[in-house]
Every structure is written in structure tokens, then in C-alpha cells.
mmCIF file of C-alpha atoms and ligand atoms in Angstrom:
data_model
loop_
_atom_site.group_PDB
_atom_site.id
_atom_site.type_symbol
_atom_site.label_atom_id
_atom_site.label_comp_id
_atom_site.label_asym_id
_atom_site.label_seq_id
_atom_site.Cartn_x
_atom_site.Cartn_y
_atom_site.Cartn_z
ATOM 1 C CA MET A 25 15.289 27.056 144.718
ATOM 2 C CA SER A 26 16.436 23.463 145.444
ATOM 3 C CA LEU A 27 16.056 22.886 149.154
ATOM 4 C CA LEU A 28 18.196 19.719 149.286
ATOM 5 C CA GLN A 29 21.004 20.505 146.841
ATOM 6 C CA ASP A 30 24.258 18.670 147.685
ATOM 7 C CA LYS A 31 22.609 16.576 150.388
ATOM 8 C CA VAL A 32 22.689 12.755 150.415
ATOM 9 C CA ALA A 33 19.613 11.082 151.833
ATOM 10 C CA LEU A 34 19.074 7.473 152.864
ATOM 11 C CA ILE A 35 15.431 6.458 152.949
ATOM 12 C CA THR A 36 14.163 3.061 154.061
ATOM 13 C CA GLY A 37 11.134 1.530 152.329
ATOM 14 C CA GLY A 38 11.286 3.790 149.288
ATOM 15 C CA SER A 39 9.755 1.405 146.717
ATOM 16 C CA ARG A 40 6.103 2.159 147.477
ATOM 17 C CA GLY A 41 3.680 4.479 149.275
ATOM 18 C CA ILE A 42 4.993 7.260 151.506
ATOM 19 C CA GLY A 43 8.637 6.224 151.033
ATOM 20 C CA ALA A 44 8.356 6.357 147.228
ATOM 21 C CA ALA A 45 6.839 9.880 147.438
ATOM 22 C CA ILE A 46 9.722 10.975 149.746
ATOM 23 C CA VAL A 47 12.256 9.597 147.251
ATOM 24 C CA GLN A 48 10.585 11.563 144.405
ATOM 25 C CA ARG A 49 10.291 14.826 146.401
ATOM 26 C CA PHE A 50 13.887 14.578 147.613
ATOM 27 C CA ALA A 51 15.150 13.990 144.085
ATOM 28 C CA GLU A 52 13.071 16.976 142.819
ATOM 29 C CA GLN A 53 14.705 19.127 145.544
ATOM 30 C CA GLY A 54 18.214 18.188 144.354
ATOM 31 C CA ALA A 55 19.100 15.487 146.876
ATOM 32 C CA THR A 56 21.140 12.350 145.988
ATOM 33 C CA VAL A 57 18.781 9.589 147.086
ATOM 34 C CA ALA A 58 19.744 6.130 148.370
ATOM 35 C CA PHE A 59 16.686 4.088 149.224
ATOM 36 C CA THR A 60 15.880 0.569 150.293
ATOM 37 C CA TYR A 61 13.172 -1.967 149.617
ATOM 38 C CA ARG A 62 12.431 -5.447 150.932
ATOM 39 C CA SER A 63 11.124 -7.247 147.871
ATOM 40 C CA SER A 64 9.641 -4.838 145.274
ATOM 41 C CA SER A 65 12.709 -4.721 143.006
ATOM 42 C CA GLU A 66 10.644 -3.885 139.912
ATOM 43 C CA GLN A 67 9.076 -0.800 141.498
ATOM 44 C CA ALA A 68 12.436 0.216 142.976
ATOM 45 C CA ASN A 69 14.212 -0.039 139.625
ATOM 46 C CA ALA A 70 11.486 1.942 137.885
ATOM 47 C CA ILE A 71 11.891 4.766 140.428
ATOM 48 C CA VAL A 72 15.648 4.813 139.985
ATOM 49 C CA ASP A 73 15.322 4.849 136.154
ATOM 50 C CA GLY A 74 12.776 7.694 136.334
ATOM 51 C CA ILE A 75 14.958 9.867 138.535
ATOM 52 C CA ASN A 76 18.272 9.169 136.830
ATOM 53 C CA GLY A 77 16.567 9.620 133.424
ATOM 54 C CA LYS A 78 15.722 13.222 134.444
ATOM 55 C CA GLY A 79 19.286 13.979 135.475
ATOM 56 C CA GLY A 80 18.889 13.194 139.171
ATOM 57 C CA THR A 81 20.823 10.646 141.211
ATOM 58 C CA ALA A 82 19.118 7.719 142.906
ATOM 59 C CA LYS A 83 20.135 4.215 143.778
ATOM 60 C CA ALA A 84 18.040 1.356 145.272
ATOM 61 C CA TYR A 85 19.355 -1.232 147.729
ATOM 62 C CA GLN A 86 17.608 -4.444 148.798
ATOM 63 C CA SER A 87 18.014 -4.464 152.556
ATOM 64 C CA ASP A 88 15.823 -5.738 155.402
ATOM 65 C CA ALA A 89 15.572 -2.791 157.813
ATOM 66 C CA GLY A 90 14.963 -5.181 160.727
ATOM 67 C CA SER A 91 18.385 -6.828 160.286
ATOM 68 C CA PHE A 92 21.245 -5.264 162.171
ATOM 69 C CA GLU A 93 23.857 -6.886 159.903
ATOM 70 C CA GLN A 94 22.092 -5.729 156.702
ATOM 71 C CA ALA A 95 21.760 -2.150 158.096
ATOM 72 C CA GLU A 96 25.515 -2.095 158.791
ATOM 73 C CA ALA A 97 26.336 -3.382 155.308
ATOM 74 C CA LEU A 98 23.856 -0.933 153.744
ATOM 75 C CA VAL A 99 25.301 2.170 155.368
ATOM 76 C CA LYS A 100 28.871 1.049 154.481
ATOM 77 C CA GLN A 101 27.754 0.660 150.857
ATOM 78 C CA VAL A 102 25.955 3.980 150.682
ATOM 79 C CA LEU A 103 29.031 5.751 152.103
ATOM 80 C CA GLU A 104 31.159 3.981 149.474
ATOM 81 C CA ASP A 105 28.762 5.027 146.756
ATOM 82 C CA PHE A 106 28.084 8.657 147.765
ATOM 83 C CA GLY A 107 30.674 9.595 150.432
ATOM 84 C CA ARG A 108 28.308 10.935 153.069
ATOM 85 C CA ILE A 109 24.829 10.694 154.601
ATOM 86 C CA ASP A 110 23.181 14.003 155.552
ATOM 87 C CA ILE A 111 19.611 12.791 156.058
ATOM 88 C CA LEU A 112 18.269 9.396 157.264
ATOM 89 C CA ILE A 113 14.578 8.762 156.976
ATOM 90 C CA ASN A 114 13.443 5.588 158.796
ATOM 91 C CA ASN A 115 10.196 5.041 156.886
ATOM 92 C CA ALA A 116 9.955 1.213 156.383
ATOM 93 C CA GLY A 117 7.041 -0.239 158.286
ATOM 94 C CA ILE A 118 4.449 -2.987 158.309
ATOM 95 C CA THR A 119 1.178 -3.848 160.034
ATOM 96 C CA GLN A 120 0.039 -7.228 161.333
ATOM 97 C CA ASP A 121 -3.275 -6.191 162.847
ATOM 98 C CA THR A 122 -5.202 -8.399 165.192
ATOM 99 C CA LEU A 123 -6.803 -8.260 168.626
ATOM 100 C CA MET A 124 -4.475 -8.948 171.556
ATOM 101 C CA LEU A 125 -6.206 -12.239 172.419
ATOM 102 C CA ARG A 126 -5.312 -13.563 168.985
ATOM 103 C CA MET A 127 -1.908 -11.932 168.541
ATOM 104 C CA SER A 128 0.917 -14.458 168.109
ATOM 105 C CA GLU A 129 4.478 -13.962 169.343
ATOM 106 C CA GLU A 130 5.537 -13.953 165.705
ATOM 107 C CA GLN A 131 3.140 -11.105 164.827
ATOM 108 C CA TRP A 132 4.465 -9.097 167.767
ATOM 109 C CA ASP A 133 8.151 -9.767 166.957
ATOM 110 C CA LYS A 134 7.819 -9.065 163.241
ATOM 111 C CA VAL A 135 6.212 -5.659 163.710
ATOM 112 C CA ILE A 136 8.585 -4.577 166.497
ATOM 113 C CA SER A 137 11.570 -5.690 164.504
ATOM 114 C CA THR A 138 10.566 -4.065 161.194
ATOM 115 C CA ASN A 139 9.166 -0.859 162.658
ATOM 116 C CA LEU A 140 11.212 -0.173 165.796
ATOM 117 C CA LYS A 141 14.400 -2.215 165.816
ATOM 118 C CA SER A 142 15.017 -0.964 162.287
ATOM 119 C CA VAL A 143 15.136 2.608 163.649
ATOM 120 C CA PHE A 144 17.843 1.590 166.131
ATOM 121 C CA ASN A 145 19.702 -0.385 163.431
ATOM 122 C CA LEU A 146 19.953 2.471 160.952
ATOM 123 C CA THR A 147 20.329 5.345 163.433
ATOM 124 C CA LYS A 148 23.299 3.541 165.116
ATOM 125 C CA GLN A 149 25.068 3.163 161.779
ATOM 126 C CA VAL A 150 24.650 6.783 160.564
ATOM 127 C CA LEU A 151 25.589 8.616 163.769
ATOM 128 C CA ARG A 152 29.370 8.345 163.354
ATOM 129 C CA PRO A 153 29.392 9.498 159.714
ATOM 130 C CA MET A 154 27.032 12.357 160.620
ATOM 131 C CA MET A 155 29.306 13.392 163.502
ATOM 132 C CA LYS A 156 32.215 13.357 161.080
ATOM 133 C CA ASN A 157 30.219 15.628 158.782
ATOM 134 C CA ARG A 158 29.361 17.912 161.760
ATOM 135 C CA GLY A 159 25.646 17.528 161.310
ATOM 136 C CA GLY A 160 22.663 15.579 160.058
ATOM 137 C CA SER A 161 18.925 15.163 160.175
ATOM 138 C CA ILE A 162 17.179 11.950 161.176
ATOM 139 C CA ILE A 163 13.429 11.617 160.507
ATOM 140 C CA ASN A 164 11.515 8.700 161.932
ATOM 141 C CA MET A 165 8.097 7.680 160.602
ATOM 142 C CA SER A 166 5.731 6.968 163.455
ATOM 143 C CA SER A 167 1.950 7.215 163.301
ATOM 144 C CA ILE A 168 -0.800 8.982 165.172
ATOM 145 C CA VAL A 169 -1.612 5.480 166.448
ATOM 146 C CA GLY A 170 1.676 5.666 168.380
ATOM 147 C CA ILE A 171 0.190 8.641 170.255
ATOM 148 C CA THR A 172 -3.454 7.575 170.614
ATOM 149 C CA GLY A 173 -3.303 3.784 170.592
ATOM 150 C CA ASN A 174 -5.757 1.716 168.506
ATOM 151 C CA ALA A 175 -7.688 -1.471 169.185
ATOM 152 C CA GLY A 176 -6.284 -4.305 167.072
ATOM 153 C CA GLN A 177 -2.920 -2.622 166.681
ATOM 154 C CA ALA A 178 -1.162 -3.174 169.997
ATOM 155 C CA ASN A 179 2.040 -4.352 168.242
ATOM 156 C CA TYR A 180 1.976 -1.514 165.715
ATOM 157 C CA ALA A 181 1.074 1.169 168.259
ATOM 158 C CA ALA A 182 3.869 -0.073 170.619
ATOM 159 C CA SER A 183 6.391 0.115 167.782
ATOM 160 C CA LYS A 184 5.282 3.619 166.808
ATOM 161 C CA ALA A 185 5.180 4.916 170.382
ATOM 162 C CA GLY A 186 8.678 3.455 170.884
ATOM 163 C CA ILE A 187 9.928 5.491 167.945
ATOM 164 C CA ILE A 188 8.828 8.713 169.650
ATOM 165 C CA GLY A 189 10.696 7.945 172.885
ATOM 166 C CA PHE A 190 13.739 6.815 170.905
ATOM 167 C CA SER A 191 13.771 9.927 168.801
ATOM 168 C CA LYS A 192 13.482 12.366 171.723
ATOM 169 C CA SER A 193 16.429 10.577 173.404
ATOM 170 C CA ILE A 194 18.584 10.765 170.272
ATOM 171 C CA ALA A 195 17.743 14.455 169.839
ATOM 172 C CA LYS A 196 19.048 15.079 173.370
ATOM 173 C CA GLU A 197 22.052 12.742 172.989
ATOM 174 C CA VAL A 198 23.510 14.160 169.770
ATOM 175 C CA GLY A 199 22.099 17.685 169.613
ATOM 176 C CA SER A 200 25.490 19.088 170.624
ATOM 177 C CA ARG A 201 26.864 17.472 167.429
ATOM 178 C CA ASN A 202 24.377 19.371 165.273
ATOM 179 C CA ILE A 203 22.382 16.228 164.571
ATOM 180 C CA ARG A 204 18.600 16.697 164.652
ATOM 181 C CA CYS A 205 16.076 13.918 165.170
ATOM 182 C CA ASN A 206 12.355 14.327 164.614
ATOM 183 C CA VAL A 207 9.271 12.222 164.189
ATOM 184 C CA ILE A 208 6.485 12.419 161.703
ATOM 185 C CA ALA A 209 3.127 10.925 162.776
ATOM 186 C CA PRO A 210 0.919 10.520 159.723
ATOM 187 C CA GLY A 211 -2.789 9.942 160.101
ATOM 188 C CA PHE A 212 -4.675 8.129 157.368
ATOM 189 C CA ILE A 213 -2.651 8.336 154.129
ATOM 190 C CA GLU A 214 -3.656 6.742 150.804
ATOM 191 C CA THR A 215 -1.188 3.865 150.205
ATOM 192 C CA ASP A 216 -1.175 0.035 149.866
ATOM 193 C CA MET A 217 -1.075 -0.127 153.689
ATOM 194 C CA THR A 218 -4.467 1.631 154.081
ATOM 195 C CA ASP A 219 -5.923 0.068 150.906
ATOM 196 C CA ALA A 220 -5.912 -3.214 152.799
ATOM 197 C CA LEU A 221 -8.390 -1.876 155.411
ATOM 198 C CA ASN A 222 -12.084 -2.693 154.963
ATOM 199 C CA ASP A 223 -14.553 -0.056 153.794
ATOM 200 C CA GLN A 224 -16.215 0.287 157.177
ATOM 201 C CA VAL A 225 -12.883 1.161 158.876
ATOM 202 C CA LYS A 226 -12.084 3.680 156.111
ATOM 203 C CA GLU A 227 -15.483 5.333 156.441
ATOM 204 C CA THR A 228 -15.130 5.624 160.218
ATOM 205 C CA TYR A 229 -11.748 7.309 159.832
ATOM 206 C CA LEU A 230 -13.047 9.644 157.167
ATOM 207 C CA ALA A 231 -15.990 10.752 159.308
ATOM 208 C CA ASN A 232 -13.491 11.729 162.042
ATOM 209 C CA ILE A 233 -10.996 13.638 159.921
ATOM 210 C CA PRO A 234 -11.721 17.389 160.158
ATOM 211 C CA LEU A 235 -10.164 18.032 156.686
ATOM 212 C CA LYS A 236 -12.655 15.439 155.301
ATOM 213 C CA ARG A 237 -10.238 13.534 153.118
ATOM 214 C CA LEU A 238 -7.399 11.040 153.359
ATOM 215 C CA GLY A 239 -3.885 12.405 153.156
ATOM 216 C CA LYS A 240 -1.569 11.982 150.199
ATOM 217 C CA ALA A 241 1.871 10.425 150.429
ATOM 218 C CA GLU A 242 3.292 13.589 148.878
ATOM 219 C CA GLU A 243 1.890 15.635 151.782
ATOM 220 C CA VAL A 244 3.962 13.556 154.194
ATOM 221 C CA ALA A 245 6.979 13.851 151.908
ATOM 222 C CA ASP A 246 6.684 17.657 151.957
ATOM 223 C CA VAL A 247 7.131 17.662 155.754
ATOM 224 C CA CYS A 248 10.190 15.439 155.343
ATOM 225 C CA VAL A 249 11.628 18.020 152.918
ATOM 226 C CA PHE A 250 11.144 20.707 155.598
ATOM 227 C CA LEU A 251 12.761 18.629 158.372
ATOM 228 C CA GLY A 252 15.586 17.380 156.120
ATOM 229 C CA SER A 253 16.420 20.796 154.715
ATOM 230 C CA ASP A 254 18.001 23.831 156.391
ATOM 231 C CA LEU A 255 14.413 25.242 156.827
ATOM 232 C CA GLY A 256 14.139 22.931 159.859
ATOM 233 C CA ASN A 257 17.519 23.757 161.290
ATOM 234 C CA TYR A 258 16.204 24.646 164.797
ATOM 235 C CA VAL A 259 13.546 21.877 164.959
ATOM 236 C CA SER A 260 14.645 18.791 166.851
ATOM 237 C CA GLY A 261 13.097 16.245 169.254
ATOM 238 C CA GLN A 262 9.605 17.027 167.935
ATOM 239 C CA THR A 263 6.697 14.868 166.694
ATOM 240 C CA ILE A 264 4.767 16.501 163.809
ATOM 241 C CA SER A 265 1.335 14.990 163.037
ATOM 242 C CA VAL A 266 0.333 15.044 159.377
ATOM 243 C CA CYS A 267 -3.292 13.938 159.844
ATOM 244 C CA GLY A 268 -5.750 16.475 158.645
ATOM 245 C CA ALA A 269 -6.400 17.335 162.357
ATOM 246 C CA LEU A 270 -7.531 13.759 163.188
ATOM 247 C CA ASN A 271 -5.209 13.746 166.178
ATOM 248 C CA THR A 272 -6.220 17.028 167.752
HETATM 249 P P1 NAP B 307 3.501 0.659 152.273
HETATM 250 O O1 NAP B 307 2.794 1.328 151.152
HETATM 251 O O2 NAP B 307 3.047 -0.678 152.737
HETATM 252 O O3 NAP B 307 5.081 0.632 151.893
HETATM 253 C C1 NAP B 307 5.979 0.105 152.836
HETATM 254 C C2 NAP B 307 7.400 0.270 152.345
HETATM 255 O O4 NAP B 307 8.258 -0.245 153.339
HETATM 256 C C3 NAP B 307 7.658 -0.474 151.058
HETATM 257 O O5 NAP B 307 8.610 0.231 150.282
HETATM 258 C C4 NAP B 307 8.263 -1.789 151.585
HETATM 259 O O6 NAP B 307 9.185 -2.459 150.703
HETATM 260 C C5 NAP B 307 9.065 -1.237 152.749
HETATM 261 N N1 NAP B 307 9.422 -2.290 153.744
HETATM 262 C C6 NAP B 307 8.575 -3.053 154.493
HETATM 263 N N2 NAP B 307 9.223 -3.861 155.271
HETATM 264 C C7 NAP B 307 10.562 -3.614 155.053
HETATM 265 C C8 NAP B 307 11.752 -4.109 155.567
HETATM 266 N N3 NAP B 307 11.758 -5.094 156.499
HETATM 267 N N4 NAP B 307 12.918 -3.648 155.147
HETATM 268 C C9 NAP B 307 12.922 -2.632 154.162
HETATM 269 N N5 NAP B 307 11.863 -2.123 153.660
HETATM 270 C C10 NAP B 307 10.643 -2.570 154.087
HETATM 271 O O7 NAP B 307 3.461 1.567 153.562
HETATM 272 P P2 NAP B 307 3.145 3.150 153.742
HETATM 273 O O8 NAP B 307 1.730 3.343 153.930
HETATM 274 O O9 NAP B 307 3.868 3.919 152.661
HETATM 275 O O10 NAP B 307 3.876 3.407 155.127
HETATM 276 C C11 NAP B 307 5.177 3.974 155.249
HETATM 277 C C12 NAP B 307 5.447 4.275 156.694
HETATM 278 O O11 NAP B 307 4.473 5.211 157.152
HETATM 279 C C13 NAP B 307 5.330 3.065 157.652
HETATM 280 O O12 NAP B 307 6.295 3.162 158.653
HETATM 281 C C14 NAP B 307 3.923 3.224 158.203
HETATM 282 O O13 NAP B 307 3.838 2.575 159.477
HETATM 283 C C15 NAP B 307 3.833 4.743 158.320
HETATM 284 N N6 NAP B 307 2.454 5.200 158.333
HETATM 285 C C16 NAP B 307 1.617 5.035 157.292
HETATM 286 C C17 NAP B 307 0.304 5.480 157.392
HETATM 287 C C18 NAP B 307 -0.694 5.358 156.278
HETATM 288 O O14 NAP B 307 -1.838 5.774 156.469
HETATM 289 N N7 NAP B 307 -0.324 4.813 155.125
HETATM 290 C C19 NAP B 307 -0.151 6.149 158.599
HETATM 291 C C20 NAP B 307 0.749 6.257 159.644
HETATM 292 C C21 NAP B 307 2.037 5.803 159.507
HETATM 293 P P3 NAP B 307 8.596 -3.528 149.596
HETATM 294 O O15 NAP B 307 7.902 -2.707 148.559
HETATM 295 O O16 NAP B 307 9.803 -4.253 149.060
HETATM 296 O O17 NAP B 307 7.675 -4.406 150.341
#
């Protein structure tokens, strides 16, 4: 059974890591997948070729999620290409970790713009087309750090906590239009983002994860399939942690 047959999904940051796993899983489940990247055009093209080569439909778009104008142009183009957007996944995100005493205004602005303003930018653009289609599912990628906070990540934690408040508000605002909005809060998932952490930080995390292993990008993607598909039809305004019980 294909859980996402006939659905069109727009996924930000689909060239690597969790986003790339979501793109693959969505294509496997029959969705038409439009996804963005910032600079990894080679990886993005390889993903598109892989999916289209197997009879699926995927297209990559270079678009900075933090730019309001680019988000507007992106959604217009995706609608021209595929006619509708049923699922939006705001996944693009970055870290610029440092202690507060050392954090520059630029490090604050960059993380808030890429991780939080991006969610506003894209959500704003898809709401009208979703209303026209009489439904939709928006999934925003937060982090358990947005719930717990983390020393050295005040900018990142603020952006991820902001996503939770934003998503609950959107769920209340457009629920009557059959548009759902949920948050996924991953714990420690194996990607380039966590590869960059030093071994001591990784070992400390590992010691505190009850499931005793890091998560896989595909395990986050599977929850996106649930929330994006009709299986999640009565789930809205929720934050689901995918963290091996780290945040419990
Ligand atoms: P990643 O491996 O670093 O990949 C990030 C993706 O986002 C890439 O495709 C990147 O594109 C894209 N991106 C970055 N800035 C962008 C921008 N301004 N516009 C458009 N795309 C942009 O990260 P990840 O680990 O997969 O993380 C994905 C999401 O999950 C993020 O929101 C992150 O905060 C969240 N998360 C991750 C973890 C974890 O343990 N990995 C835990 C909690 C939450 P390019 O390839 O072109 O750079």
C-alpha cells in the first residue's frame, strides 16, 4: 500500500541528512516530491535522478529557506510544476553553536532566519493553496533542544522552541480548513550536523539515550510519513519527539 499516492510534498533542505531521507521515503510511498537545497546541487541532482530513474517523480530547487522572496518564488514554481501542495515539511536548519558570552549578532540572526523565519516564509505561502485544496499537512522540524534547552545553543534552542509555539498557533488558526500542523522533535540523529560534534559530546549523549544508540534519519522520515499521510488525519498541534527516550 502506498501511503502518499497522489500527494505532492514540498520539503526544505532535502539534499542531505534527515531531509534526504524524507525525500526518499516520500517517493517510496508514491508522493511527488519537490525539495530544496541551499548549495549541494550535486547531491540534490543525484537524489532526483535516483527517484526519477525508478519511475518516481522528484524535482530539486535551489532556494534559501530564510528568504521571504525566494520562498514566494519557490511555491509559485512548485504550483506551476505540480499543480498543488498537499504536504509541506519545513526541515532546513543549521547550527552555529557557541556560548552566549561569545555569540555574535550574526550567529543569532543566521540561525533564527534559517530555522525559524523559514517556517513562517514557507507556511505563509502554502496556506492559500492548501485552503483551495480543502486540506493539507504541515510538518515542522524542531529538536528536543527546543523543549529542554542546551548550553551553547541558545540561538538554536530559541529557533526550535519558536517553531513549537508557531505550529500550535497555526494548528488552531487553520484547523477549520482541514489543515493540520505538527512538530517533530528529533533527538540525536546520525547526520552531517551531528558528525560535526566532538567525541566527548557524542559519548555524553549516548550514555543518556535509553535506547542506547543514535537515531537514523529514516526513523525521523517514517514519522513524517505518518503525519503527512491520512494515518495522521486526527493529529494536529502536537510535538512528537523521535529521540530514543532521551527527552522523557
Ligand atoms: P544537515 O545534515 O546539516 O542537512 C541540512 C539540510 O538543510 C541540507 O539539505 C541543507 O542544504 C539544508 N539547508 C541548510 N540551510 C538552508 C537554507 N538556508 N535554505 C535551504 N536549505 C538549507 O542537517 P540534519 O541533521 O539533516 O537536520 C535537518 C533538520 O533536523 C534541521 O532542522 C535540524 O535542526 C533538525 N534536527 C536534527 C537533529 C540531528 O541530530 N541531526 C536533531 C534535532 C533536530 P545544503 O545541502 O545545500 O547545505
